[in-house]
Amino acid sequence: MDGDAELRDRHVEAVDRLEQAPLHRLIGLEQRIRQTICPPGNRRHPTIVSELESISDSNTIEDALQYVRQLILSGHPRCAESRRRGVAVMTLDDEITAAGGPLGLLRSGRSGAFPFPIRSEFTNWRDEQEAWRASAALMDLSHHMPDLTLSGPDVHRLLSDVGANSFRSFGAMKAKQLVAVGADGSMIGDAILFGLGDEHVRVVGRPPALNWMQFHAERGGYDVEVRRDERTVQNPRGRELYRLQLQGPTAGPIYEKVNGGPLPDIPFFHMGRLRIGRHEATALNHRMSGFPGFEFFGPYEEFESVRDTLLEAGAEFGLREVGARAYASVATESGWIANTVPAFYSSPETRAYRQWQSSRSFDANLQVGGSFVPDRVEDYYVTPWDLGYGHVLKFDHDFIGREALEARKDEPHRRKAWIRWESGEGARIVASYEAPGAHRFKYLEMPAAFYAGAQFDRIEDADGRLIGLAMLTSYTSNVRGWISLGMIDEAEWRIGREVRLVWGEPHGGSANPLVERHTQTAVRATIIDRPFPEGTEGSGNR
């Protein structure tokens, strides 16, 4: 056996071991392989072989195996066996076909809720929740969102072609919320754009919108350079930037203290520079909790020093670090719905994307849960109006989905809505845990109760008629009760109206191993304007 073949077979064995590894180690593996595709039959591609030799003794096995898998798929005898075992499925489209359709894939229980890989609590989640309204809260956004960096002369043309909102005033040191839709006008996703220069933009958010943007950047003939900084669970090299958020009623004095004086005037959704002790950070003015504050970032190697400086300065102002449990609940308060099903799983127009996207991607492993189980995947798709984005749509430029949105703009829509559970409904569900067998109700995690990457729970009227869907449900210590955030048919939305939310999966559960056997129950609730009467709805966390 020649040296290359021996090396290849050694790593094939390692691939088999990796197939048994946790899912988070596999996500993105084949996506990175695509960047070094070698021609079919060419098992001795010099660049790949050289790279293998240089990293074969590395501790970062994912880096070595991304090249090895391509060698296998380009002609190794084990490839056929791997395909029979379902290991070598390469694309999202292949996964959908293997699952019998998009609904079979999305409801197969492949993953759980979106992870926030930080400490679950720094003190306790109740006080951490209350801090963003009573004093100040420090949130670590450094780990759960990928960054997509776009640079080059066609950056603005790309953004304009993909985004349904206008980019005429967007530029350096400005931010914008990207709203991306498919050809049918249904949402792909949203993200925040950070304008770092005239031809330099960083896109930050959940993976679907970034993946969609990258696909069009690579396939659309744009003169742009694309670079990804993956989220921590799939980034063995570590993050490039830290990203923190400090907001709340006492945030202002903390910022002035670490800045060494008054803050620069940074308009809403603009960026500026500020000092955090001996470090400089770039700050974005936007509101998550509804109170003033900034999201700011800098080189990750400065993270610990920046965090410690803020905690020391903020001690006298009641500053608290927010852990993953409290952070997962903040979107329910602030009104940002991101856990949707991107509209690229079914239409002929998006097939090229499905064939481009990896089987190990976020898109191929997204899990859908909840009491709403339609017969068509399209019933999971949402529109910008459903999420409260109707006011940002601008038909002053051509973009993907423009024709469909214009045709649908005068149709009846759903509107973003909160419902508050009646007092005692949460306690009733918890009391059911003592019931034998499957007579218990679905477990109610606190504070964030949603358990799937995209959750859809039925909102019904008194007669059991579907009038809306809840996407997020949380207990919040700030209102001392349970609230759900979702969308309700405009004709059915009325503040003070009594509704019911169906909690739990139909037929006693689902294929998801994270869902126990249980019985559905109808939760009594009331439509409210927003969680807080003073109207401090934020611009959304991410």
XYZ file of C-alpha atoms in Angstrom:
542
model
C 0.000 0.000 0.000
C 1.439 3.376 -0.989
C 1.834 6.126 1.571
C -1.110 8.188 0.339
C -3.453 5.193 0.424
C -2.337 4.267 3.924
C -2.891 7.827 5.102
C -6.274 7.887 3.419
C -7.446 4.627 5.016
C -6.216 5.755 8.430
C -8.411 8.822 8.183
C -11.336 6.811 6.809
C -11.343 4.980 10.141
C -11.352 8.333 11.870
C -14.337 9.401 9.751
C -16.274 6.373 10.996
C -15.487 7.361 14.565
C -16.566 10.915 13.881
C -19.930 9.709 12.557
C -20.717 8.678 16.123
C -19.741 12.093 17.523
C -22.233 14.713 18.728
C -24.060 16.571 15.987
C -22.450 19.922 16.769
C -19.055 18.509 15.756
C -20.417 17.532 12.359
C -22.369 20.674 11.469
C -20.611 22.629 8.779
C -18.054 19.902 8.001
C -19.143 19.261 4.428
C -19.823 22.952 3.910
C -16.129 23.625 4.464
C -15.195 20.692 2.203
C -16.963 22.379 -0.682
C -14.264 25.032 -0.674
C -11.639 22.389 -1.620
C -13.565 20.121 -4.002
C -11.285 17.911 -6.073
C -12.341 16.506 -9.460
C -13.996 13.037 -9.536
C -11.393 10.278 -9.740
C -8.530 12.542 -8.688
C -7.548 10.999 -5.364
C -4.132 12.603 -5.369
C -5.115 16.256 -5.627
C -1.780 17.812 -4.602
C -3.238 20.607 -2.485
C -5.410 18.263 -0.460
C -2.707 15.632 -0.023
C -0.277 18.313 1.098
C -2.785 19.694 3.544
C -3.464 16.215 4.906
C 0.230 15.613 5.502
C 0.563 18.917 7.307
C -2.354 18.382 9.681
C -2.501 14.594 10.059
C -1.033 14.830 13.535
C -3.179 17.802 14.508
C -5.487 17.717 17.522
C -8.205 19.424 15.472
C -9.543 16.299 13.805
C -12.336 18.250 12.093
C -9.762 20.198 10.077
C -8.073 16.995 8.866
C -11.276 15.143 8.141
C -12.798 17.857 5.987
C -10.174 16.926 3.360
C -10.406 13.187 4.004
C -14.146 13.094 3.364
C -13.596 14.679 -0.037
C -11.032 11.986 -0.882
C -13.588 9.342 0.019
C -16.326 10.942 -2.059
C -14.033 11.341 -5.041
C -13.618 7.625 -5.553
C -12.543 5.694 -2.453
C -14.031 2.158 -2.356
C -15.670 2.864 0.990
C -17.819 5.549 -0.639
C -20.484 3.127 -1.899
C -20.753 1.519 1.517
C -21.046 4.924 3.150
C -23.866 5.861 0.794
C -25.722 2.619 1.631
C -25.419 3.531 5.311
C -26.708 7.037 4.624
C -23.438 8.618 5.709
C -22.388 10.315 2.510
C -25.546 12.307 1.764
C -24.056 15.593 0.695
C -26.823 18.157 0.232
C -29.938 19.498 1.868
C -31.886 18.333 -1.176
C -30.603 14.778 -0.648
C -31.672 14.877 2.996
C -35.181 16.025 2.067
C -35.508 13.210 -0.453
C -34.214 10.631 2.031
C -36.726 11.830 4.657
C -39.640 11.535 2.248
C -40.137 15.285 1.971
C -39.467 18.478 3.902
C -42.001 17.767 6.668
C -40.392 14.410 7.359
C -37.010 16.095 7.648
C -38.092 19.022 9.811
C -40.132 16.991 12.293
C -37.643 14.121 12.628
C -36.101 15.361 15.861
C -32.581 15.971 14.552
C -31.781 18.850 16.911
C -33.231 20.800 19.794
C -33.667 24.457 20.609
C -31.085 26.952 19.377
C -28.056 26.703 21.729
C -26.508 29.582 23.682
C -23.105 28.149 24.686
C -22.426 30.258 27.774
C -22.941 29.582 31.489
C -26.588 28.801 32.181
C -26.701 31.206 35.135
C -24.223 33.606 36.688
C -26.413 34.252 39.731
C -29.999 33.105 39.135
C -32.091 33.601 36.035
C -34.886 35.475 37.852
C -32.594 38.287 38.998
C -30.796 38.229 35.658
C -34.117 38.773 33.861
C -35.053 41.652 36.141
C -31.672 43.334 35.682
C -32.374 44.452 32.098
C -35.380 46.434 33.370
C -34.363 47.363 36.915
C -30.618 48.109 36.682
C -28.271 46.869 33.933
C -27.606 43.567 32.196
C -24.437 42.375 30.460
C -25.099 39.769 27.772
C -22.507 37.740 25.899
C -23.461 37.385 22.225
C -20.028 36.135 21.187
C -20.810 32.471 20.615
C -24.234 31.610 19.211
C -24.330 33.566 15.918
C -22.127 33.138 12.850
C -20.630 36.188 11.130
C -20.515 36.502 7.347
C -18.060 39.135 6.091
C -18.640 40.605 2.627
C -16.134 42.895 0.959
C -15.658 44.218 -2.560
C -17.180 46.580 -5.109
C -20.445 44.610 -5.479
C -21.360 44.435 -1.788
C -24.175 46.988 -2.021
C -25.566 45.434 -5.204
C -25.645 42.031 -3.508
C -27.405 43.397 -0.424
C -29.924 45.243 -2.558
C -30.680 42.157 -4.656
C -31.212 39.926 -1.611
C -32.793 42.390 0.830
C -36.442 43.457 0.681
C -35.638 46.689 2.496
C -33.860 49.721 1.068
C -30.093 50.244 1.236
C -29.915 53.746 -0.199
C -28.713 55.334 3.046
C -26.693 52.367 4.300
C -22.928 52.763 4.528
C -19.906 52.926 6.806
C -20.609 53.035 10.560
C -24.294 52.345 10.020
C -26.365 49.250 10.727
C -29.487 47.845 9.143
C -31.788 44.924 9.725
C -31.744 42.699 6.649
C -35.091 41.168 5.637
C -34.612 38.389 3.073
C -37.464 36.603 1.311
C -37.737 33.897 -1.324
C -39.283 34.187 -4.761
C -42.746 33.557 -3.259
C -42.367 36.438 -0.779
C -42.055 34.190 2.288
C -39.330 34.849 4.826
C -35.899 33.288 4.503
C -34.623 35.083 7.589
C -33.334 38.313 9.022
C -29.955 39.504 10.269
C -28.149 42.662 11.307
C -25.773 44.308 8.833
C -22.790 46.147 10.291
C -21.366 48.622 7.790
C -17.665 48.626 8.620
C -16.656 50.451 5.420
C -18.087 51.528 2.101
C -17.382 48.074 0.665
C -17.075 46.078 3.881
C -20.093 44.617 5.693
C -20.426 42.075 8.473
C -23.702 40.120 8.519
C -24.621 38.715 11.937
C -27.593 36.549 12.877
C -29.051 33.064 12.785
C -27.608 30.865 10.020
C -30.418 30.748 7.387
C -30.192 34.396 6.272
C -26.382 34.241 6.199
C -26.405 30.976 4.250
C -28.852 32.459 1.737
C -26.648 35.528 1.328
C -23.516 33.407 0.854
C -25.250 31.251 -1.768
C -26.158 34.278 -3.873
C -22.716 35.841 -3.363
C -21.059 32.697 -4.693
C -23.529 31.884 -7.474
C -24.667 35.321 -8.629
C -21.545 36.621 -10.349
C -20.854 39.314 -7.746
C -17.416 40.822 -7.282
C -17.327 40.176 -3.546
C -15.105 38.268 -1.173
C -16.934 36.053 1.308
C -15.520 34.935 4.641
C -17.266 33.181 7.539
C -16.549 33.218 11.240
C -18.627 30.300 12.473
C -20.405 30.132 15.810
C -18.466 28.549 18.632
C -20.084 25.073 18.472
C -18.541 24.534 15.024
C -15.486 26.749 15.217
C -12.398 24.908 16.500
C -10.203 27.967 15.843
C -12.209 30.266 18.111
C -14.083 33.470 17.328
C -12.557 36.550 15.722
C -14.600 39.042 17.734
C -16.269 39.250 21.101
C -19.768 40.709 20.983
C -21.378 42.052 24.145
C -24.533 43.948 24.985
C -24.996 46.166 28.021
C -28.443 47.689 28.465
C -30.805 48.818 31.179
C -31.783 51.918 33.151
C -28.331 52.281 34.759
C -26.297 51.412 31.657
C -25.511 55.068 30.897
C -23.440 55.770 34.026
C -21.542 52.502 33.536
C -20.586 53.444 29.987
C -19.469 56.917 31.051
C -17.351 55.442 33.830
C -15.474 52.991 31.584
C -15.252 55.545 28.759
C -13.617 58.087 31.053
C -16.230 60.746 30.289
C -19.395 61.492 28.291
C -20.257 59.128 25.479
C -20.158 60.132 21.821
C -23.493 60.939 20.213
C -24.401 57.764 18.316
C -27.821 57.927 16.593
C -30.130 54.909 16.680
C -28.840 52.029 14.520
C -25.587 53.870 13.869
C -22.173 52.898 15.171
C -19.407 54.778 16.914
C -16.306 54.226 19.022
C -16.079 54.182 22.793
C -13.497 53.261 25.396
C -13.836 50.381 27.816
C -10.923 51.040 30.108
C -7.761 50.612 28.049
C -9.618 49.066 25.096
C -11.540 50.626 22.214
C -14.775 49.038 21.034
C -17.177 49.644 18.164
C -20.686 50.216 19.504
C -24.090 49.902 17.844
C -26.968 51.887 19.335
C -30.008 49.640 19.450
C -32.386 48.482 22.118
C -32.973 44.935 23.189
C -34.693 45.428 26.534
C -36.405 48.651 25.502
C -33.938 50.710 27.525
C -30.903 52.605 26.190
C -27.679 50.762 25.657
C -25.239 49.429 23.116
C -24.120 46.254 21.461
C -20.349 46.476 21.029
C -17.520 44.355 19.715
C -13.754 44.075 19.431
C -10.963 41.484 19.069
C -11.814 38.338 20.989
C -8.468 38.284 22.758
C -9.646 41.403 24.623
C -12.867 39.753 25.829
C -11.887 38.871 29.384
C -10.306 42.239 30.076
C -13.321 44.101 28.647
C -15.793 41.989 30.601
C -13.894 42.358 33.869
C -13.606 46.122 33.400
C -17.381 46.405 32.908
C -18.243 44.175 35.858
C -15.970 46.127 38.173
C -17.335 49.476 37.009
C -20.940 48.286 37.057
C -20.978 46.760 40.527
C -22.252 49.961 42.165
C -24.996 50.262 39.512
C -26.430 46.768 39.942
C -24.895 45.274 36.795
C -25.511 41.549 36.353
C -24.160 39.080 33.847
C -26.935 37.258 32.010
C -26.638 33.518 31.504
C -28.056 31.308 28.781
C -31.323 30.553 30.578
C -32.331 34.180 31.010
C -30.956 35.195 27.610
C -33.089 32.582 25.842
C -36.205 34.285 27.227
C -35.430 37.880 26.312
C -36.771 37.676 22.736
C -40.207 36.784 24.081
C -40.232 40.099 25.944
C -38.578 42.238 23.279
C -40.698 41.030 20.378
C -38.159 39.506 17.999
C -39.278 36.292 16.249
C -36.317 34.599 14.590
C -37.112 30.912 15.061
C -39.035 30.569 11.819
C -38.856 27.983 9.034
C -36.934 29.529 6.112
C -38.883 29.264 2.868
C -36.391 27.267 0.821
C -37.417 23.670 1.547
C -39.978 23.090 -1.209
C -40.206 25.457 -4.178
C -38.615 24.777 -7.579
C -37.070 28.267 -7.420
C -35.012 27.317 -4.350
C -33.870 23.891 -5.526
C -30.472 25.245 -6.583
C -29.995 26.434 -3.005
C -30.969 23.031 -1.594
C -28.487 21.338 -3.913
C -25.781 23.804 -2.843
C -26.410 23.525 0.881
C -24.701 20.864 2.967
C -26.473 17.991 4.686
C -24.597 18.964 7.857
C -25.784 22.554 7.802
C -28.116 24.267 10.237
C -30.774 24.242 7.499
C -30.627 20.464 7.113
C -30.773 19.867 10.852
C -33.430 22.372 11.874
C -36.080 20.733 14.035
C -39.695 21.870 14.082
C -41.966 21.203 17.046
C -45.184 22.317 18.672
C -48.901 21.601 18.537
C -49.400 22.948 15.000
C -48.734 20.131 12.524
C -49.772 21.029 8.957
C -49.965 18.798 5.912
C -47.740 21.112 3.840
C -44.392 22.640 4.754
C -45.568 25.888 3.156
C -47.962 26.343 6.086
C -44.909 26.840 8.292
C -43.626 29.671 6.101
C -44.232 33.220 7.310
C -44.237 36.624 5.633
C -42.587 39.891 6.683
C -45.997 41.192 7.764
C -46.422 38.244 10.150
C -43.242 39.284 11.978
C -43.918 43.026 12.076
C -41.588 43.893 9.174
C -44.204 45.218 6.772
C -43.146 48.829 7.424
C -39.537 48.189 6.330
C -40.366 46.727 2.921
C -39.283 49.089 0.152
C -40.256 48.601 -3.470
C -37.730 51.157 -4.704
C -35.383 48.483 -6.066
C -35.481 45.049 -7.655
C -34.921 42.182 -5.232
C -35.672 38.484 -4.889
C -39.373 38.137 -4.101
C -40.405 41.700 -4.972
C -43.111 40.687 -7.441
C -44.646 38.239 -4.973
C -44.605 40.750 -2.096
C -46.228 43.438 -4.224
C -48.963 40.980 -5.192
C -49.550 40.051 -1.538
C -49.312 43.444 0.148
C -53.064 44.125 0.052
C -54.043 40.637 1.202
C -55.162 39.979 4.797
C -52.113 39.378 6.973
C -51.286 38.094 10.395
C -49.780 40.505 12.887
C -47.168 40.019 15.568
C -48.896 39.535 18.902
C -48.349 38.674 22.547
C -50.680 36.645 24.693
C -50.474 36.408 28.469
C -51.347 33.144 30.145
C -54.020 33.227 32.794
C -52.683 33.013 36.341
C -52.339 29.435 37.501
C -52.082 27.825 34.044
C -48.364 27.214 34.370
C -48.863 25.742 37.839
C -51.584 23.452 36.449
C -49.152 22.043 33.889
C -46.455 21.503 36.520
C -48.949 19.736 38.802
C -49.666 17.253 36.008
C -46.125 15.874 36.260
C -47.397 13.622 39.065
C -49.971 12.012 36.760
C -49.181 8.410 35.724
C -47.938 7.468 32.294
C -48.662 9.821 29.415
C -51.424 11.679 31.295
C -48.915 14.359 32.232
C -48.718 17.495 30.104
C -45.697 18.513 28.056
C -42.817 19.571 30.296
C -42.647 23.331 30.779
C -39.022 24.447 30.927
C -38.307 27.695 32.759
C -37.842 30.417 31.843
C -37.836 29.681 28.070
C -40.271 26.859 27.391
C -39.752 26.353 23.650
C -37.915 23.127 22.925
C -37.451 23.106 19.140
C -35.360 25.131 16.730
C -38.614 26.396 15.201
C -41.751 26.012 17.298
C -45.360 26.504 16.251
C -48.090 26.202 18.872
C -51.737 26.644 17.961
C -53.600 29.746 19.151
C -57.336 29.063 18.996
C -60.574 30.851 19.755
C -63.095 29.482 22.247
C -64.500 27.111 19.603
C -61.114 25.574 18.794
C -60.697 27.441 15.512
C -57.097 28.234 14.549
C -56.519 32.011 14.590
C -52.765 32.248 15.121
C -49.488 30.618 16.066
C -47.163 31.099 19.048
C -43.439 30.801 18.338
C -41.915 31.686 21.725
C -43.191 31.014 25.230
C -41.404 32.146 28.395
C -41.922 32.833 32.035
C -40.643 36.287 32.839
C -39.977 37.523 36.321
C -40.552 41.039 35.000
C -44.271 40.373 34.570
C -44.392 37.505 37.085
C -46.140 35.278 34.640
C -46.059 33.376 31.353
C -46.269 35.114 27.974
C -46.195 33.814 24.411
C -45.117 35.705 21.308
C -46.354 34.865 17.854
C -48.774 36.031 15.176
C -52.555 36.266 14.987
C -54.846 36.867 12.020
C -55.459 40.605 11.751
C -59.219 40.119 11.737
C -58.987 38.114 14.959
C -56.563 40.349 16.872
C -58.203 42.353 19.632
C -56.566 43.449 22.882
C -58.281 41.747 25.809
C -59.696 38.900 23.754
C -59.598 35.525 25.471
C -57.881 32.777 23.498
C -56.291 29.452 24.226
C -52.858 28.088 23.371
C -52.549 24.359 22.697
C -49.506 23.136 24.604
C -47.901 19.821 23.641
C -47.512 17.623 20.585
C -50.466 15.795 19.009
C -50.782 12.008 19.350
C -48.841 11.976 22.607
C -45.474 13.131 21.286
C -43.257 13.020 18.219
C -40.168 11.359 16.742
C -37.998 13.806 18.625
C -36.212 11.893 21.415
C -36.130 15.120 23.449
C -39.950 15.048 23.685
C -41.437 12.785 26.335
C -44.814 11.031 26.012
C -47.517 13.414 27.195
C -51.046 14.717 26.706
C -51.969 18.020 25.069
C -53.702 20.730 27.056
C -55.385 24.038 26.210
C -53.906 27.004 28.087
C -56.224 29.943 28.799
C -54.679 33.266 27.717
C -55.513 36.839 26.747
C -54.247 38.962 23.854
C -52.214 41.898 25.184
C -50.694 44.927 23.475
C -47.198 44.164 24.782
C -45.706 42.799 27.995
C -45.198 46.218 29.622
C -47.725 49.059 29.688
C -45.099 51.782 29.311
C -44.352 50.523 25.799
C -40.643 49.743 26.039
C -40.623 47.105 23.329
C -37.069 46.739 22.107
C -35.656 46.374 18.635
C -35.084 42.696 19.254
C -32.242 40.584 20.538
C -30.464 38.123 18.257
